[in-house]
Coordinates of N, CA and C in Angstrom, one line a residue:
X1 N -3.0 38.2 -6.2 CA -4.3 38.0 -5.8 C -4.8 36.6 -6.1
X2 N -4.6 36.4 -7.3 CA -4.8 34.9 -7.9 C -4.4 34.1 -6.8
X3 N -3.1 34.1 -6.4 CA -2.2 33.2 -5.7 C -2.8 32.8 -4.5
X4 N -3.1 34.3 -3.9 CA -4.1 33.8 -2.7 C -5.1 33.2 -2.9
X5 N -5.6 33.3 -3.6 CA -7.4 32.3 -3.8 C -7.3 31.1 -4.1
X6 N -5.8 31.1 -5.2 CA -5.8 29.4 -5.3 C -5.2 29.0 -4.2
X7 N -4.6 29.6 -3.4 CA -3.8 29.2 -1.6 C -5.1 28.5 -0.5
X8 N -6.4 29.5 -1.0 CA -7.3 29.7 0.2 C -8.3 28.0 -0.1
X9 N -7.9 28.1 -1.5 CA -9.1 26.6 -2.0 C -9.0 26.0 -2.0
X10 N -7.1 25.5 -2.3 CA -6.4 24.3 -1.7 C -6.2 23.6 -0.3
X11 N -6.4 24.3 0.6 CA -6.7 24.5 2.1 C -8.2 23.4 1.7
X12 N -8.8 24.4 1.7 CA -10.8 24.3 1.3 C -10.6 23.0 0.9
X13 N -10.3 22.3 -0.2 CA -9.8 21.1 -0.6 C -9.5 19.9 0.4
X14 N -8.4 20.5 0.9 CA -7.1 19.3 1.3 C -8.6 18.8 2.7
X15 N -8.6 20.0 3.4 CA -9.7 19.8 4.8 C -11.2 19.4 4.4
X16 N -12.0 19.7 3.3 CA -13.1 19.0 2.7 C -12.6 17.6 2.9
X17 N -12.2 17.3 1.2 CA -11.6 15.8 1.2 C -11.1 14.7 2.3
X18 N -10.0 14.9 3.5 CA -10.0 14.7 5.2 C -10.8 14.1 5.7
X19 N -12.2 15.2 5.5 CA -13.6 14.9 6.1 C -14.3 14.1 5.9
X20 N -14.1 13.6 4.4 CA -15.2 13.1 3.6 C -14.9 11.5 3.6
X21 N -13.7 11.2 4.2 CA -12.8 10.0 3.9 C -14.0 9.0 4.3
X22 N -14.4 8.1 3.6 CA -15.2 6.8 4.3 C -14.8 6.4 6.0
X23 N -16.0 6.0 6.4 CA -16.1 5.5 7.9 C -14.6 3.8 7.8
X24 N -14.9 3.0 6.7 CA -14.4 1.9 6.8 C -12.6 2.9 6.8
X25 N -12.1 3.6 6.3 CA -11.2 4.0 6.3 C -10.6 4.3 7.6
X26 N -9.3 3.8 8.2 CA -9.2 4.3 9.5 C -8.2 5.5 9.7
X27 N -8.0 6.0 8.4 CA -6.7 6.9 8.2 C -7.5 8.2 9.5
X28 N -8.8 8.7 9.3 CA -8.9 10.1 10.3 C -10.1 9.5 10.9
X29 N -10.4 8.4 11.4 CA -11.8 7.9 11.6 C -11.6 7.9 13.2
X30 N -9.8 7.9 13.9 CA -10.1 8.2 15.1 C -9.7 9.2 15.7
X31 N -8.9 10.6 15.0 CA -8.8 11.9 15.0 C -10.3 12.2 15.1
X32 N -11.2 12.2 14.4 CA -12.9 12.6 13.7 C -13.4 12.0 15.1
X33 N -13.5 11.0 15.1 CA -14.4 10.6 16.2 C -15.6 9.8 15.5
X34 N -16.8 9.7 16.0 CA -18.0 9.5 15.7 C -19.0 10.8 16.0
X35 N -18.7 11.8 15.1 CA -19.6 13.3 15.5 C -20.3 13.0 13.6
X36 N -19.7 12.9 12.7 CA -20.7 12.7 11.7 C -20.5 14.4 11.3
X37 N -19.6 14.7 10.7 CA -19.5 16.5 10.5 C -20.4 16.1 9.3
X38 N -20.5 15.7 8.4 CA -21.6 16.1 6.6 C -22.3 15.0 6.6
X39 N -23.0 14.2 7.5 CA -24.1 13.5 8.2 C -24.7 12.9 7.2
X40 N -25.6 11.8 7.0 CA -26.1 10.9 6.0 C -26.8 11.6 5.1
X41 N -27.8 12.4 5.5 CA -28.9 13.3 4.5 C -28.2 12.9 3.1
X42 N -28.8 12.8 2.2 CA -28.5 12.4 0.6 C -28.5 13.8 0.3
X43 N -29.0 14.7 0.0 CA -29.7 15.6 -0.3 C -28.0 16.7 0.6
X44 N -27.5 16.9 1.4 CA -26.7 17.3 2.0 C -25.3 17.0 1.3
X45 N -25.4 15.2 1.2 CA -24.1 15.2 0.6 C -23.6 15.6 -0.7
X46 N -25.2 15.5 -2.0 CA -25.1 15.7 -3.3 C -24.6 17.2 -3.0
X47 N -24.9 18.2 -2.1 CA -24.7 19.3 -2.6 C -23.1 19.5 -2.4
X48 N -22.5 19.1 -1.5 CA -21.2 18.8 -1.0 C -20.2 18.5 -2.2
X49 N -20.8 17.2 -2.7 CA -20.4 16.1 -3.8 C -20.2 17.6 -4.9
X50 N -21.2 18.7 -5.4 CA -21.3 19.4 -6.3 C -20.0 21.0 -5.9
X51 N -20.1 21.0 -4.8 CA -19.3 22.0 -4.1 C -17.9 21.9 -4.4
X52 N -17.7 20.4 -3.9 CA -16.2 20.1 -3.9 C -15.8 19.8 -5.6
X53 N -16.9 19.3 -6.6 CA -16.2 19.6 -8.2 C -16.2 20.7 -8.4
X54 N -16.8 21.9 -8.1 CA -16.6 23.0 -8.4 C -15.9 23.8 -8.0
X55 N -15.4 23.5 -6.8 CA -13.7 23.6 -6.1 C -12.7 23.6 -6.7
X56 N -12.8 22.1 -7.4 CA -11.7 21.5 -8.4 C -11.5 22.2 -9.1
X57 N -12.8 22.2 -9.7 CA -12.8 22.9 -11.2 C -12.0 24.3 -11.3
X58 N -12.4 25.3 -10.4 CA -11.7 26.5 -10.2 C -10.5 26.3 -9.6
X59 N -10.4 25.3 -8.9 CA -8.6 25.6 -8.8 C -7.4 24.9 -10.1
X60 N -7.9 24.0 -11.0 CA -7.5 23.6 -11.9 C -7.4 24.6 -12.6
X61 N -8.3 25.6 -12.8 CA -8.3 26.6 -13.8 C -7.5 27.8 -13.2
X62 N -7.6 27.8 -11.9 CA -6.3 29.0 -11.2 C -5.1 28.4 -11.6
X63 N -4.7 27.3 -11.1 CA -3.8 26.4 -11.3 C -2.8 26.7 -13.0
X64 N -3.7 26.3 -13.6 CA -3.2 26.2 -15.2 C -3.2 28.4 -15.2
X65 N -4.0 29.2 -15.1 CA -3.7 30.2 -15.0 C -2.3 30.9 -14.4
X66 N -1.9 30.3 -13.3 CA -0.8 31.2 -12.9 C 0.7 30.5 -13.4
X67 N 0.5 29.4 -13.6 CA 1.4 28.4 -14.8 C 1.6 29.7 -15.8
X68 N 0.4 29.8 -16.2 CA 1.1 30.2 -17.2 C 1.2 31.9 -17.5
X69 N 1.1 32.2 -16.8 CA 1.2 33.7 -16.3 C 2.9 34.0 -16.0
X70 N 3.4 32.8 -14.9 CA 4.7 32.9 -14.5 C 5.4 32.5 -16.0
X71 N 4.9 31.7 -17.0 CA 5.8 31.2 -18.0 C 6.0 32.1 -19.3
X72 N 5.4 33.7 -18.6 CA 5.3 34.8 -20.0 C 6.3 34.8 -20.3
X73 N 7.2 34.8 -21.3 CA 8.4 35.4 -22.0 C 8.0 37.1 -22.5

């Protein structure tokens, strides 16, 4: 069950982060287009900005969890 969630957040991650790449960056800027998916609002992005460390956070902690779950003797 673990496995899946940290499967589902890593996804959640990898595609967040993608999105979020700066405009000057041209790595996905002409996949993306000019549509502006998480748009200027300050207020929009802080909460984003808070979403995606708490993402981290819990998959670092799945992460180190199933480490060491598989390493029981």
């Amino acid at each position: 069950m673990f496995k899946n969630i940290w499967f589902i957040l890593s996804l959640f991650l990898i595609v967040i982060i993608f999105l979020r790449l700066p405009p000057e960056n041209n790595g996905l800027s002409n996949f993306m287009g000019n549509n502006n998916v998480f748009g200027a609002p300050t207020s929009s992005e802080q909460t984003l900005n808070s979403i995606i460390v708490l993402a981290i956070i819990c998959y670092l902690i799945l992460a180190f969890y199933i480490n060491i779950q598989g390493n029981n003797f």
